[in-house]
Amino acid sequence: PCLFLGAGEEASDLNQNRPSSAPLPPPKAAHRRQAVAPDLVQTVENPQNCVLFAHKPAPERFPTNMAAIFWAAGALLLLLAHGQEADPRATAAAYSYSVEESVELAYLATASYCKNLAGWNCGVACKNTDVSDFASVEDNNTGVRAVVGRRSDSTCFLAFRGVSNLPDVQGDLLSMALVEKTGCSFWGEPCKVGQYFHNQYESVATHIKESLASFGCHEQQTDIVGHSVGGALANLAAWDLASEGYPLRRVYTFGAPRLGDGAFAQALGQLVTVMRVTHANDPVVAIPWVKDNFTHAGVEVYYAGVTSLGSKVCYGEDTSCSLGNADKFADNLFRCSYRDYKELCGHFQYMNDAKEGLMMSTSCDDERRLEVGDLDILLP
């Protein structure tokens, strides 16, 4: 099953391939920009078992050609007024979400938790992914860990590990300040991101690019994925690599916290489409708080329960998706903070009935190994 989101007649053509980079509809948190109103969104079923989401065309007040001229002139004046050129990568109208792709990338995110990846033999995550070569990137001071790799079809991937123990980072997520992101702006407004996330990504950015270069990924389609805090780092990497010309194909995050402000969300959306997968029982997606000027980036794919029950798509901050569970933050955090309850925690359950294992280190073989003398026993 897949999902197409777009505008006008372009969204109705399912035979068109989605470009690797596409713009996002504006987040609601950007105070000078208005999100698409709910009554301007329509849902249409089609024979390919897909769902189309498209902006309904507004009633014409001018002849079609005249309306087009007015719109084009207005857009040109806005661009000239703000001194920015239109980005050719930001002209596509369609977005797609696939459960199959989501499961594949969820396994890569799970593999990033595994300490022993030798021979790409780490357990269920490695067994269910096609990887021909890889390298681990880790910074001991910040604790950031990522896996860079290449598949047998020569496409590349970058997967960021998250955290298995939420109380370790809860304080950082709730108290971080916003800092300007160098080189990033949206219509003249500087982008801001959380300082904690910024410092974490910068600690591994150079080594990640070196590893990508060693696999020839600058010339190959590349996927980026991250879980938990790793989802925030995946967003930063997506902006960084897309700005440098990397041909990004898919960017998925699972249970990612809010990363920065509305300007960053818009700037990132001009470069690449981020599929932000969330779960009703995940406390991490609720923080840092909106009142502190943080906002989510990307198209939200919200699961209220198990994967097989389906998902809902939202733009920006929408109370009909994960934002509507903000009052359950304390209860959800309790479930996710104690080992005996982690199987009930939405933060580790992503794509749970469509894949094997939780999205955490307990799915790795090295977490279930017991050394007894010269024996290396794999526990059930």
Short mmCIF file of C-alpha atoms in Angstrom, two decimals:
data_model
loop_
_atom_site.label_atom_id
_atom_site.label_comp_id
_atom_site.label_asym_id
_atom_site.label_seq_id
_atom_site.Cartn_x
_atom_site.Cartn_y
_atom_site.Cartn_z
CA PRO A 1 0.00 0.00 0.00
CA CYS A 2 1.15 3.52 -0.68
CA LEU A 3 0.02 7.07 -0.17
CA PHE A 4 0.24 10.03 -2.50
CA LEU A 5 -0.04 13.59 -1.33
CA GLY A 6 -0.03 16.40 -3.83
CA ALA A 7 -1.69 19.34 -5.50
CA GLY A 8 -4.01 19.52 -8.47
CA GLU A 9 -4.06 17.10 -11.35
CA GLU A 10 -0.38 16.12 -10.96
CA ALA A 11 -1.23 14.03 -7.88
CA SER A 12 -3.64 11.86 -9.85
CA ASP A 13 -1.01 10.32 -12.09
CA LEU A 14 0.23 7.23 -10.23
CA ASN A 15 2.55 6.30 -13.08
CA GLN A 16 4.83 9.24 -12.40
CA ASN A 17 7.83 8.48 -10.21
CA ARG A 18 8.24 10.69 -7.18
CA PRO A 19 11.44 12.75 -7.40
CA SER A 20 13.97 12.10 -4.66
CA SER A 21 13.50 15.64 -3.38
CA ALA A 22 10.12 17.26 -2.94
CA PRO A 23 8.70 20.20 -0.99
CA LEU A 24 6.57 19.94 2.09
CA PRO A 25 3.32 21.72 2.76
CA PRO A 26 4.00 24.50 5.26
CA PRO A 27 3.92 23.58 8.96
CA LYS A 28 1.25 25.30 10.99
CA ALA A 29 3.83 26.59 13.48
CA ALA A 30 5.31 29.10 11.02
CA HIS A 31 3.46 32.22 12.11
CA ARG A 32 3.65 34.10 8.83
CA ARG A 33 2.48 31.18 6.70
CA GLN A 34 -0.84 29.40 6.71
CA ALA A 35 -1.22 25.63 6.50
CA VAL A 36 -3.66 23.93 4.13
CA ALA A 37 -7.17 24.05 5.57
CA PRO A 38 -8.83 20.66 6.21
CA ASP A 39 -11.67 21.47 3.81
CA LEU A 40 -9.16 21.83 0.98
CA VAL A 41 -8.02 18.23 1.27
CA GLN A 42 -9.76 15.38 -0.47
CA THR A 43 -9.29 11.61 -0.27
CA VAL A 44 -9.81 9.38 -3.29
CA GLU A 45 -9.45 5.60 -3.41
CA ASN A 46 -7.94 4.11 -6.57
CA PRO A 47 -7.56 0.60 -8.04
CA GLN A 48 -3.89 0.32 -7.04
CA ASN A 49 -4.84 0.16 -3.32
CA CYS A 50 -3.34 3.60 -2.80
CA VAL A 51 -4.82 6.73 -1.29
CA LEU A 52 -4.53 10.11 -2.95
CA PHE A 53 -4.45 13.32 -0.96
CA ALA A 54 -4.72 16.43 -3.11
CA HIS A 55 -5.48 20.08 -2.63
CA LYS A 56 -8.85 20.80 -4.15
CA PRO A 57 -8.63 23.60 -6.72
CA ALA A 58 -10.20 26.77 -5.40
CA PRO A 59 -13.16 28.21 -7.34
CA GLU A 60 -11.84 30.36 -10.18
CA ARG A 61 -12.53 34.07 -9.91
CA PHE A 62 -10.60 34.81 -13.09
CA PRO A 63 -10.26 32.99 -16.40
CA THR A 64 -7.73 30.16 -16.05
CA ASN A 65 -4.97 31.90 -17.99
CA MET A 66 -5.45 35.15 -16.11
CA ALA A 67 -5.35 33.34 -12.74
CA ALA A 68 -2.12 31.60 -13.73
CA ILE A 69 -0.57 34.94 -14.67
CA PHE A 70 -1.53 36.45 -11.32
CA TRP A 71 -0.13 33.47 -9.38
CA ALA A 72 3.13 33.44 -11.35
CA ALA A 73 3.60 37.18 -10.95
CA GLY A 74 2.95 36.97 -7.22
CA ALA A 75 5.40 34.12 -6.74
CA LEU A 76 8.07 36.00 -8.70
CA LEU A 77 7.58 39.13 -6.60
CA LEU A 78 7.90 37.12 -3.37
CA LEU A 79 11.12 35.51 -4.54
CA LEU A 80 12.59 38.83 -5.63
CA ALA A 81 11.50 40.52 -2.41
CA HIS A 82 13.31 37.95 -0.31
CA GLY A 83 16.35 37.70 -2.57
CA GLN A 84 16.09 33.92 -3.10
CA GLU A 85 16.00 31.83 -6.25
CA ALA A 86 13.53 29.00 -6.64
CA ASP A 87 15.09 25.64 -5.91
CA PRO A 88 14.53 23.27 -8.88
CA ARG A 89 14.38 20.35 -6.43
CA ALA A 90 11.34 21.93 -4.78
CA THR A 91 8.94 21.79 -7.75
CA ALA A 92 7.42 18.32 -7.37
CA ALA A 93 3.82 17.98 -6.23
CA ALA A 94 3.57 14.33 -5.12
CA TYR A 95 4.62 12.54 -1.93
CA SER A 96 4.44 8.84 -1.23
CA TYR A 97 4.48 6.62 1.83
CA SER A 98 4.91 2.88 1.62
CA VAL A 99 4.55 0.42 4.49
CA GLU A 100 7.03 -1.91 2.81
CA GLU A 101 9.65 0.85 2.59
CA SER A 102 8.94 1.81 6.17
CA VAL A 103 9.56 -1.75 7.38
CA GLU A 104 12.80 -1.98 5.40
CA LEU A 105 14.13 1.25 6.87
CA ALA A 106 12.87 0.33 10.34
CA TYR A 107 15.13 -2.74 10.22
CA LEU A 108 18.11 -0.53 9.31
CA ALA A 109 17.31 1.76 12.24
CA THR A 110 17.15 -1.31 14.50
CA ALA A 111 20.50 -2.57 13.18
CA SER A 112 22.13 0.70 14.24
CA TYR A 113 21.58 -0.37 17.88
CA CYS A 114 23.69 -3.51 17.45
CA LYS A 115 27.26 -3.31 18.73
CA ASN A 116 28.53 -6.31 16.79
CA LEU A 117 27.78 -5.97 13.08
CA ALA A 118 30.65 -8.15 11.85
CA GLY A 119 29.68 -9.76 8.57
CA TRP A 120 26.32 -8.00 8.82
CA ASN A 121 25.17 -10.79 11.11
CA CYS A 122 23.47 -9.04 14.02
CA GLY A 123 20.12 -10.84 14.22
CA VAL A 124 16.68 -10.09 12.81
CA ALA A 125 17.59 -6.59 11.63
CA CYS A 126 20.56 -7.75 9.57
CA LYS A 127 18.72 -10.84 8.33
CA ASN A 128 15.96 -8.70 6.84
CA THR A 129 18.14 -6.13 5.07
CA ASP A 130 20.30 -6.37 1.97
CA VAL A 131 23.68 -4.83 2.82
CA SER A 132 26.88 -5.53 0.89
CA ASP A 133 29.26 -3.19 2.72
CA PHE A 134 29.05 -0.93 5.74
CA ALA A 135 30.96 1.12 8.30
CA SER A 136 30.07 2.22 11.82
CA VAL A 137 30.61 5.82 12.91
CA GLU A 138 30.64 6.58 16.62
CA ASP A 139 31.69 9.40 18.92
CA ASN A 140 32.49 8.26 22.44
CA ASN A 141 32.05 11.71 23.96
CA THR A 142 28.52 12.37 22.69
CA GLY A 143 27.44 8.73 22.39
CA VAL A 144 26.21 9.25 18.83
CA ARG A 145 26.31 6.15 16.66
CA ALA A 146 25.45 5.75 12.99
CA VAL A 147 25.84 3.08 10.33
CA VAL A 148 26.75 3.98 6.76
CA GLY A 149 26.34 1.30 4.14
CA ARG A 150 25.74 0.22 0.58
CA ARG A 151 23.31 -2.36 -0.75
CA SER A 152 23.87 -4.91 -3.50
CA ASP A 153 22.07 -2.60 -5.96
CA SER A 154 24.67 0.12 -5.13
CA THR A 155 22.18 2.38 -3.33
CA CYS A 156 23.42 3.76 -0.02
CA PHE A 157 21.97 4.32 3.43
CA LEU A 158 22.70 6.21 6.63
CA ALA A 159 21.04 4.97 9.84
CA PHE A 160 21.19 6.76 13.21
CA ARG A 161 20.82 4.96 16.52
CA GLY A 162 18.41 6.35 19.10
CA VAL A 163 18.27 5.75 22.83
CA SER A 164 16.97 2.71 24.71
CA ASN A 165 16.88 4.44 28.11
CA LEU A 166 14.72 7.54 27.84
CA PRO A 167 15.42 9.00 31.31
CA ASP A 168 19.06 9.44 30.19
CA VAL A 169 18.07 12.12 27.66
CA GLN A 170 14.79 13.43 29.07
CA GLY A 171 16.48 16.38 30.76
CA ASP A 172 18.41 17.31 27.61
CA LEU A 173 15.29 17.23 25.47
CA LEU A 174 13.23 19.36 27.83
CA SER A 175 15.83 22.02 28.61
CA MET A 176 17.71 22.63 25.36
CA ALA A 177 17.96 26.05 23.76
CA LEU A 178 17.45 26.91 20.10
CA VAL A 179 20.56 28.06 18.22
CA GLU A 180 20.95 29.36 14.69
CA LYS A 181 21.86 26.81 12.02
CA THR A 182 24.66 28.26 9.93
CA GLY A 183 23.80 28.57 6.25
CA CYS A 184 20.11 27.84 6.74
CA SER A 185 17.27 30.31 6.27
CA PHE A 186 13.74 30.47 4.96
CA TRP A 187 12.62 33.68 3.25
CA GLY A 188 15.28 35.59 5.09
CA GLU A 189 14.44 34.13 8.49
CA PRO A 190 17.40 32.26 10.07
CA CYS A 191 16.79 28.62 10.91
CA LYS A 192 17.15 27.49 14.52
CA VAL A 193 17.68 23.96 15.85
CA GLY A 194 18.11 22.48 19.30
CA GLN A 195 21.65 22.95 20.57
CA TYR A 196 21.81 19.40 21.94
CA PHE A 197 20.95 17.92 18.53
CA HIS A 198 23.28 20.31 16.73
CA ASN A 199 26.25 19.34 18.89
CA GLN A 200 25.48 15.64 18.53
CA TYR A 201 25.32 15.74 14.74
CA GLU A 202 28.43 17.88 14.39
CA SER A 203 30.39 15.33 16.43
CA VAL A 204 30.02 12.73 13.65
CA ALA A 205 29.23 14.76 10.51
CA THR A 206 32.77 14.73 9.09
CA HIS A 207 33.26 11.00 9.61
CA ILE A 208 29.84 10.24 8.10
CA LYS A 209 30.72 12.16 4.94
CA GLU A 210 34.07 10.38 4.74
CA SER A 211 32.33 7.01 4.97
CA LEU A 212 29.72 7.98 2.38
CA ALA A 213 32.50 9.13 0.05
CA SER A 214 34.38 5.84 0.48
CA PHE A 215 31.28 3.98 -0.79
CA GLY A 216 30.74 6.38 -3.69
CA CYS A 217 27.43 7.55 -2.23
CA HIS A 218 27.73 11.07 -3.60
CA GLU A 219 26.76 9.57 -6.96
CA GLN A 220 24.24 7.02 -5.65
CA GLN A 221 20.70 7.24 -4.37
CA THR A 222 20.88 7.44 -0.57
CA ASP A 223 18.33 6.74 2.16
CA ILE A 224 18.50 8.30 5.63
CA VAL A 225 16.72 6.87 8.64
CA GLY A 226 16.81 7.41 12.39
CA HIS A 227 14.90 6.34 15.48
CA SER A 228 14.31 8.41 18.60
CA VAL A 229 17.01 11.08 19.02
CA GLY A 230 18.55 9.50 15.93
CA GLY A 231 15.50 10.75 14.01
CA ALA A 232 16.41 14.35 14.85
CA LEU A 233 19.97 13.68 13.68
CA ALA A 234 18.59 12.13 10.48
CA ASN A 235 16.80 15.41 9.76
CA LEU A 236 19.99 17.40 10.29
CA ALA A 237 21.91 15.00 8.06
CA ALA A 238 19.22 15.27 5.39
CA TRP A 239 19.50 19.06 5.31
CA ASP A 240 23.29 18.93 5.35
CA LEU A 241 23.71 16.28 2.65
CA ALA A 242 20.94 17.59 0.38
CA SER A 243 22.51 21.06 0.58
CA GLU A 244 25.78 19.54 -0.65
CA GLY A 245 24.10 17.83 -3.60
CA TYR A 246 23.72 14.25 -2.36
CA PRO A 247 20.92 12.51 -4.28
CA LEU A 248 18.71 11.62 -1.35
CA ARG A 249 15.97 9.12 -2.17
CA ARG A 250 14.06 8.56 1.09
CA VAL A 251 14.23 10.11 4.55
CA TYR A 252 12.27 8.34 7.30
CA THR A 253 12.22 8.98 11.03
CA PHE A 254 10.59 6.86 13.74
CA GLY A 255 9.64 8.41 17.07
CA ALA A 256 11.70 11.54 16.45
CA PRO A 257 11.51 14.49 18.88
CA ARG A 258 10.98 18.03 17.66
CA LEU A 259 14.25 19.30 16.23
CA GLY A 260 14.01 23.02 15.56
CA ASP A 261 11.78 25.94 14.66
CA GLY A 262 9.36 26.57 11.80
CA ALA A 263 12.02 28.15 9.57
CA PHE A 264 14.14 24.99 9.70
CA ALA A 265 11.10 22.80 9.01
CA GLN A 266 10.32 24.88 5.92
CA ALA A 267 13.92 24.99 4.71
CA LEU A 268 14.27 21.22 5.07
CA GLY A 269 10.97 20.73 3.22
CA GLN A 270 12.31 22.68 0.26
CA LEU A 271 15.12 20.16 -0.15
CA VAL A 272 13.65 16.76 0.68
CA THR A 273 10.47 15.05 1.87
CA VAL A 274 10.73 13.58 5.36
CA MET A 275 8.30 10.83 6.34
CA ARG A 276 7.90 11.23 10.11
CA VAL A 277 6.42 8.02 11.50
CA THR A 278 4.80 8.38 14.94
CA HIS A 279 2.92 6.20 17.42
CA ALA A 280 0.11 7.11 19.82
CA ASN A 281 1.97 5.73 22.85
CA ASP A 282 5.31 7.38 22.14
CA PRO A 283 6.25 10.17 24.59
CA VAL A 284 9.33 11.31 22.65
CA VAL A 285 7.35 12.79 19.75
CA ALA A 286 5.73 15.21 22.24
CA ILE A 287 8.98 16.96 23.19
CA PRO A 288 10.60 19.49 23.17
CA TRP A 289 7.44 21.53 23.74
CA VAL A 290 5.70 23.62 21.09
CA LYS A 291 5.52 26.50 23.59
CA ASP A 292 9.32 26.65 23.44
CA ASN A 293 9.11 27.40 19.69
CA PHE A 294 9.97 23.87 18.56
CA THR A 295 8.02 22.32 15.71
CA HIS A 296 8.11 19.04 13.82
CA ALA A 297 9.35 18.83 10.23
CA GLY A 298 8.02 16.50 7.60
CA VAL A 299 4.84 14.67 6.66
CA GLU A 300 3.51 12.83 9.73
CA VAL A 301 2.45 9.20 9.33
CA TYR A 302 0.57 8.44 12.55
CA TYR A 303 -0.19 4.98 13.91
CA ALA A 304 -2.80 4.85 16.64
CA GLY A 305 -2.10 1.13 17.18
CA VAL A 306 -0.50 -1.79 15.39
CA THR A 307 0.69 -1.37 11.82
CA SER A 308 -2.00 -3.59 10.33
CA LEU A 309 -4.73 -1.18 11.51
CA GLY A 310 -3.39 1.47 9.17
CA SER A 311 -2.10 5.00 9.56
CA LYS A 312 -3.24 8.60 9.24
CA VAL A 313 -1.33 11.38 7.51
CA CYS A 314 -1.03 14.89 8.93
CA TYR A 315 0.85 18.05 8.02
CA GLY A 316 2.77 19.98 10.66
CA GLU A 317 1.38 20.03 14.19
CA ASP A 318 -2.08 18.46 14.07
CA THR A 319 -4.17 17.40 17.07
CA SER A 320 -5.75 14.60 15.03
CA CYS A 321 -2.34 12.91 14.96
CA SER A 322 0.37 12.63 17.62
CA LEU A 323 -0.13 16.16 18.97
CA GLY A 324 -3.51 15.00 20.26
CA ASN A 325 -1.75 12.69 22.74
CA ALA A 326 0.24 15.42 24.50
CA ASP A 327 -1.81 15.00 27.68
CA LYS A 328 -0.70 11.34 27.86
CA PHE A 329 2.99 12.25 28.01
CA ALA A 330 3.52 11.26 31.66
CA ASP A 331 1.79 7.88 31.30
CA ASN A 332 3.63 7.08 28.08
CA LEU A 333 6.97 8.08 29.58
CA PHE A 334 6.38 5.77 32.57
CA ARG A 335 5.79 2.78 30.27
CA CYS A 336 8.95 3.57 28.35
CA SER A 337 11.21 4.10 31.37
CA TYR A 338 11.15 0.65 32.95
CA ARG A 339 12.41 -2.55 31.36
CA ASP A 340 9.36 -4.59 32.40
CA TYR A 341 7.05 -2.21 30.54
CA LYS A 342 9.07 -1.53 27.38
CA GLU A 343 7.08 -3.99 25.31
CA LEU A 344 4.08 -1.73 25.98
CA CYS A 345 5.98 1.42 25.00
CA GLY A 346 5.08 2.88 21.61
CA HIS A 347 8.58 4.32 21.25
CA PHE A 348 10.01 0.85 20.61
CA GLN A 349 7.06 -0.70 18.76
CA TYR A 350 7.34 0.91 15.34
CA MET A 351 6.06 -1.35 12.52
CA ASN A 352 5.71 -3.94 15.28
CA ASP A 353 3.38 -6.46 13.66
CA ALA A 354 5.03 -6.06 10.25
CA LYS A 355 8.60 -6.72 11.41
CA GLU A 356 10.43 -8.87 13.94
CA GLY A 357 11.74 -7.45 17.20
CA LEU A 358 11.44 -4.14 19.00
CA MET A 359 13.31 -1.09 17.73
CA MET A 360 16.01 -1.27 20.38
CA SER A 361 19.16 -3.19 21.31
CA THR A 362 17.24 -6.21 22.66
CA SER A 363 16.63 -7.18 19.02
CA CYS A 364 20.38 -7.61 18.48
CA ASP A 365 22.12 -10.96 18.87
CA ASP A 366 24.96 -9.37 20.84
CA GLU A 367 22.45 -8.39 23.55
CA ARG A 368 21.48 -12.06 23.90
CA ARG A 369 24.99 -13.57 23.95
CA LEU A 370 26.38 -15.21 27.07
CA GLU A 371 30.05 -16.14 27.31
CA VAL A 372 30.70 -19.26 29.42
CA GLY A 373 34.36 -20.22 29.30
CA ASP A 374 35.18 -20.83 25.65
CA LEU A 375 31.51 -21.07 24.69
CA ASP A 376 29.51 -18.27 23.08
CA ILE A 377 25.84 -19.05 23.75
CA LEU A 378 22.98 -17.24 22.02
CA LEU A 379 20.04 -16.99 24.43
CA PRO A 380 16.48 -17.40 23.11
#
